[in-house]
Amino acid sequence: MTQSNMIDPFGRAIDYLRVSVTDRCDFRCVYCMAEDMTFLPKRDLLSLEELDRLCTVFIEKGVRRLRLTGGEPLVRKNIMHLVRQLSRHLKSGALDELTLTSNGSQLERFATELADCGVRRINVSIDTLDADKFHAITRWGKLDKVMRGIEAAEAAGLKIKLNTVALKGFNEDEIPEMLCWAHGRGMDMTVIETMPMGEIDGDRTDQYLPLSLLRTQLEKQFTLTDIPFKTSGPARYVEVAETGGKLGFITPMTHNFCESCNRVRITCTGMLYMCLGQDDSADLRDALRASEGNDLLAETIDRAIARKPKGHDFIIDRRTNRPSVSRHMSVTGG
Ligand code: SAM
């Protein structure tokens, strides 16, 4: 495998790119967005061809894993055209993995085609298995539709990981049941701490559940053993003896995982963010549109990687009631 030629000032090799293909979503999860969101004008978005060109330059520079996210990636018009185009890099061996993070609402429609394009693994975000609570947390989502999406993905042979944001007073008591459900179906699960990104309608301090607390609660019921298993993401995994499955913890708040960060992110307008939790960015759309060749783009990427910060500074407490970064998670993608 070729080593990435994108090395940041802290010696971290960047080989993982997350691309938000749209900031729009068919859900309005209460911790993620305000109900009344203003989305970017469609004319500001990169075209699918531009997204493909951008991803290809990153792959040429050493990206081995590509994740499409959003917003909801599967609501972007003609998204499968982009997935099919990108799949040529899987076939050529330039890319190890092409994957997606999805809310599952459109999976029933797209699962077979995703598998056909070489997607092997997807993350599906679900915070509860109770239909009424699901509707309440997503504001607009229907759990049965997502369940049909999961079934379609399973039938297509896609490996699914469940992503669950741990929310105080909302799902903390349900997580054992979700864990048994996910592991019973052969899905791994990851729990995530809520991050202070973007203005939402509520108060994040009311939602924030440190995963150190959740782990202590889970250990009353399950035997959790730390394991060295890693995906390309930031989760630290345990094996659950009672279910035989893996549970990941993504703990940006209680345990800073930045030292091993191998990722950068692009928004649907072509802004490159070197850190999910910092504001510094580079405008790749200008570089993309300024010339037909890719030299300027490659140089702009190199200059940005040279500024990748050491880590984020997320804080959630009563005194810090402003988001750490003003953009919502749906802009930079999860
Ligand atoms: N629509 C897709 C989905 O639902 O997975 C992809 C985008 S969504 C922004 C990606 C992930 O970020 C989801 O698992 C979501 O629950 C999570 N997320 C959104 N806002 C968050 C926040 N403020 N803190 C932690 N996780 C968040």
XYZ file of C-alpha atoms and ligand atoms in Angstrom:
361
model
C 0.000 0.000 0.000
C 1.328 3.457 -0.872
C 1.844 5.836 2.032
C -0.153 9.063 1.811
C 1.909 12.046 0.700
C -0.272 14.279 2.850
C 1.593 14.469 6.153
C 0.546 17.134 8.635
C 2.854 19.128 10.962
C 2.376 16.520 13.704
C 3.491 13.671 11.454
C -0.018 12.296 10.952
C -0.579 10.759 7.504
C -3.916 11.794 6.021
C -5.469 8.858 4.224
C -9.158 9.274 5.053
C -11.512 11.782 3.417
C -15.087 12.481 4.437
C -17.189 14.299 1.893
C -20.455 15.994 2.727
C -22.320 15.791 -0.581
C -25.246 17.906 0.612
C -26.100 19.916 3.718
C -29.773 18.946 3.306
C -31.435 16.195 5.257
C -34.889 14.648 5.408
C -34.614 14.503 9.226
C -34.130 17.314 11.750
C -32.458 15.527 14.683
C -32.825 17.874 17.624
C -29.131 17.780 18.661
C -27.964 18.260 15.072
C -30.110 20.967 13.517
C -32.655 23.623 14.340
C -36.098 22.788 12.955
C -36.098 25.834 10.752
C -32.778 25.476 8.929
C -31.585 27.653 6.092
C -29.749 25.476 3.611
C -27.190 26.572 1.080
C -28.501 27.731 -2.282
C -28.207 24.822 -4.718
C -26.089 26.934 -7.082
C -23.314 27.081 -4.440
C -22.940 23.295 -4.372
C -20.196 21.504 -6.202
C -21.563 19.521 -9.123
C -21.240 15.740 -8.996
C -18.474 15.998 -11.607
C -16.607 18.512 -9.433
C -17.007 16.273 -6.379
C -15.610 13.385 -8.372
C -12.650 15.455 -9.561
C -11.914 16.635 -6.037
C -12.092 13.126 -4.567
C -9.869 11.822 -7.347
C -7.173 14.399 -6.561
C -7.284 13.361 -2.894
C -7.019 9.695 -3.892
C -4.011 10.506 -6.086
C -2.460 12.204 -3.046
C -2.887 9.110 -0.880
C -6.448 8.920 0.438
C -7.337 5.207 0.794
C -10.749 5.530 2.435
C -13.608 7.720 1.344
C -16.842 8.267 3.241
C -19.834 10.077 1.762
C -21.897 11.879 4.342
C -24.005 15.002 4.740
C -26.750 16.101 5.477
C -28.210 12.907 4.214
C -26.002 11.733 1.343
C -28.774 9.645 -0.231
C -31.070 12.663 -0.708
C -28.587 14.367 -3.050
C -30.046 14.191 -6.562
C -28.334 11.534 -8.727
C -25.994 10.570 -5.888
C -25.633 7.078 -7.320
C -23.965 8.596 -10.368
C -21.183 9.879 -8.097
C -20.945 6.568 -6.220
C -20.645 4.679 -9.508
C -17.991 7.072 -10.786
C -15.978 6.799 -7.574
C -16.194 3.012 -7.620
C -13.630 2.963 -10.445
C -10.999 3.738 -7.795
C -12.017 0.599 -5.895
C -11.671 -1.430 -9.064
C -8.242 0.037 -9.822
C -7.086 -0.642 -6.251
C -6.354 3.055 -5.603
C -9.022 3.114 -2.909
C -9.462 0.514 -0.145
C -12.936 1.507 0.870
C -15.878 3.600 -0.257
C -18.508 3.950 2.400
C -21.412 6.072 3.627
C -22.968 7.434 6.777
C -26.730 7.499 6.361
C -29.919 7.923 8.364
C -31.254 4.889 6.497
C -34.369 6.575 5.134
C -33.451 5.977 1.478
C -31.618 2.680 1.862
C -34.523 0.557 0.720
C -34.180 2.266 -2.653
C -30.403 2.304 -2.954
C -28.935 -0.644 -0.991
C -28.625 -3.027 -3.936
C -27.020 -0.433 -6.172
C -24.599 0.602 -3.430
C -23.476 -3.005 -3.049
C -23.190 -3.297 -6.801
C -20.842 -0.287 -6.810
C -18.486 -2.005 -4.366
C -19.717 -0.418 -1.125
C -19.242 -3.087 1.547
C -19.955 -1.292 4.793
C -22.258 1.543 5.848
C -22.996 3.347 9.072
C -26.652 3.870 9.892
C -27.582 6.407 12.563
C -30.405 5.440 14.927
C -30.825 6.854 18.425
C -33.819 4.793 19.582
C -35.831 1.717 18.601
C -39.085 3.221 19.862
C -41.115 4.598 16.938
C -42.587 7.531 18.887
C -39.264 8.526 20.411
C -37.655 8.160 16.992
C -40.153 10.566 15.517
C -39.557 12.965 18.424
C -35.744 12.989 18.166
C -35.604 13.194 14.361
C -38.668 15.499 14.251
C -39.555 14.104 10.808
C -38.285 10.515 10.633
C -40.232 7.261 10.420
C -38.583 4.305 12.143
C -40.336 1.652 10.030
C -38.891 3.151 6.860
C -35.385 3.055 8.333
C -35.937 -0.550 9.446
C -36.926 -1.492 5.899
C -33.744 0.250 4.761
C -31.656 -1.818 7.171
C -33.312 -5.020 5.956
C -32.604 -4.047 2.347
C -28.974 -3.332 3.205
C -28.633 -6.675 4.970
C -30.227 -8.460 2.009
C -27.753 -6.706 -0.311
C -24.888 -8.031 1.812
C -23.813 -4.654 3.229
C -22.173 -4.757 6.649
C -23.957 -2.288 8.908
C -22.689 -0.410 11.928
C -25.226 1.349 14.076
C -24.314 4.894 15.182
C -26.124 6.138 18.263
C -25.701 9.532 19.888
C -25.950 9.043 23.664
C -28.450 11.562 24.987
C -29.082 12.188 28.659
C -32.634 11.368 29.710
C -33.510 10.238 26.197
C -31.863 6.934 25.321
C -29.386 6.152 28.107
C -31.694 3.476 29.551
C -32.386 2.020 26.123
C -28.791 1.524 25.036
C -28.497 -2.015 26.538
C -31.550 -3.073 24.520
C -30.207 -1.434 21.365
C -26.880 -3.145 21.882
C -28.525 -6.574 22.160
C -30.672 -5.824 19.108
C -27.716 -4.690 16.987
C -25.398 -7.505 18.038
C -28.222 -10.029 17.629
C -28.427 -8.969 13.969
C -24.674 -9.115 13.459
C -24.222 -5.350 13.470
C -21.542 -3.576 15.473
C -22.581 -0.458 17.327
C -20.912 2.823 18.178
C -22.090 5.343 20.722
C -21.173 8.996 20.288
C -20.947 11.949 22.654
C -22.902 14.973 21.510
C -20.629 17.743 20.230
C -21.230 21.510 20.467
C -21.603 22.245 16.761
C -24.004 24.865 15.448
C -26.978 26.575 17.082
C -29.857 24.242 17.872
C -33.233 25.004 19.476
C -32.415 23.404 22.839
C -29.613 23.530 25.419
C -26.800 21.049 24.797
C -25.954 20.760 28.484
C -29.331 19.083 28.936
C -28.478 16.483 26.278
C -24.829 15.779 27.020
C -24.081 12.346 28.457
C -20.385 11.605 29.067
C -19.654 8.121 27.762
C -17.496 7.396 30.793
C -20.786 7.416 32.754
C -22.560 5.309 30.160
C -19.759 2.752 30.251
C -20.041 2.476 34.040
C -23.786 1.902 33.685
C -23.292 -0.719 30.967
C -20.690 -2.548 33.041
C -23.364 -3.346 35.636
C -25.015 -5.530 33.007
C -22.298 -6.491 30.511
C -18.672 -7.601 30.597
C -16.760 -5.101 28.469
C -13.187 -5.837 27.445
C -11.040 -3.228 25.686
C -9.785 -4.550 22.366
C -7.218 -3.096 19.954
C -9.720 -3.331 17.028
C -9.668 -0.157 14.895
C -11.536 1.070 11.878
C -10.304 4.194 10.131
C -12.538 6.280 12.425
C -11.973 7.584 15.957
C -13.896 4.953 17.973
C -12.232 2.891 20.691
C -13.765 -0.578 20.896
C -14.730 -3.053 23.544
C -15.952 -6.597 23.115
C -19.208 -7.412 24.888
C -18.898 -10.936 26.312
C -22.660 -11.509 26.669
C -23.472 -10.647 23.027
C -20.183 -11.475 21.306
C -20.338 -8.158 19.427
C -18.227 -4.988 19.379
C -19.199 -1.661 20.890
C -17.341 1.515 19.914
C -17.072 4.688 21.969
C -16.564 8.010 20.198
C -15.591 10.387 22.954
C -14.592 13.793 21.608
C -15.590 15.382 24.907
C -14.265 13.066 27.641
C -11.271 11.682 25.790
C -9.618 13.665 23.096
C -8.746 11.314 20.254
C -6.989 13.830 18.031
C -3.491 12.369 18.361
C -4.314 9.660 15.833
C -6.427 11.829 13.512
C -5.967 10.715 9.901
C -8.959 12.597 8.463
C -9.953 15.741 6.641
C -13.391 16.798 5.493
C -14.876 18.593 2.518
C -18.230 20.340 2.511
C -20.656 20.261 -0.401
C -19.400 23.696 -1.466
C -15.785 22.537 -1.567
C -14.498 23.959 1.710
C -11.777 21.770 3.159
C -11.847 21.512 6.965
C -8.736 20.066 8.510
C -10.520 19.526 11.861
C -14.195 18.908 12.672
C -13.929 21.170 15.705
C -11.941 24.142 14.336
C -12.852 26.917 11.912
C -9.778 27.066 9.705
C -10.594 25.962 6.170
C -9.398 26.184 2.569
C -11.589 27.027 -0.406
C -11.096 24.209 -2.892
C -13.963 25.306 -5.129
C -12.051 28.387 -6.228
C -8.961 26.296 -6.896
C -11.061 23.729 -8.749
C -12.718 26.295 -10.965
C -9.629 28.441 -11.580
C -8.029 25.979 -13.975
C -8.751 22.773 -15.813
C -5.597 21.092 -14.559
C -5.259 19.925 -10.968
C -1.923 21.525 -10.005
C -3.462 24.518 -8.239
C -5.885 22.248 -6.412
C -3.083 19.950 -5.267
C -1.043 22.946 -4.046
C -4.036 24.386 -2.173
C -4.566 21.013 -0.473
C -0.876 20.804 0.503
C -0.941 24.289 2.031
C -4.071 23.388 4.012
C -2.667 20.076 5.318
C 0.369 22.020 6.540
C -2.061 23.931 8.805
C -3.947 20.936 10.219
C -4.351 21.781 13.905
C -3.336 19.477 16.717
C -6.935 18.989 17.843
C -10.322 20.419 18.691
C -11.363 22.361 21.807
C -14.928 21.190 22.346
C -16.476 22.262 25.648
C -20.018 21.711 26.896
C -20.876 23.267 30.235
C -23.292 25.806 31.670
C -20.787 28.683 31.369
C -20.008 27.923 27.711
C -23.396 28.161 26.123
C -22.103 28.993 22.633
C -21.275 26.247 20.138
C -17.516 25.617 19.794
C -17.912 25.964 16.030
C -20.804 27.759 14.385
C -21.398 25.266 11.601
C -23.731 22.337 12.144
C -22.539 18.746 11.887
C -24.576 18.493 8.667
C -22.227 21.003 6.994
C -18.962 19.164 7.606
C -20.537 15.725 7.826
C -20.335 13.136 10.614
N -27.555 11.916 7.656
C -26.504 10.994 7.942
C -26.751 10.285 9.254
O -27.794 10.513 9.865
O -25.922 9.474 9.648
C -25.100 11.585 7.905
C -24.865 12.921 8.528
S -25.114 13.007 10.288
C -24.630 14.682 10.589
C -23.772 12.023 10.869
C -23.790 11.635 12.325
O -23.552 12.772 13.115
C -25.102 11.024 12.814
O -24.811 9.825 13.482
C -25.612 12.055 13.778
O -26.373 11.448 14.784
C -24.348 12.663 14.291
N -24.463 14.018 14.843
C -25.111 15.081 14.350
N -24.947 16.168 15.139
C -24.167 15.788 16.163
C -23.644 16.432 17.314
N -23.865 17.721 17.538
N -22.865 15.706 18.145
C -22.609 14.395 17.897
N -23.068 13.720 16.843
C -23.858 14.396 15.982
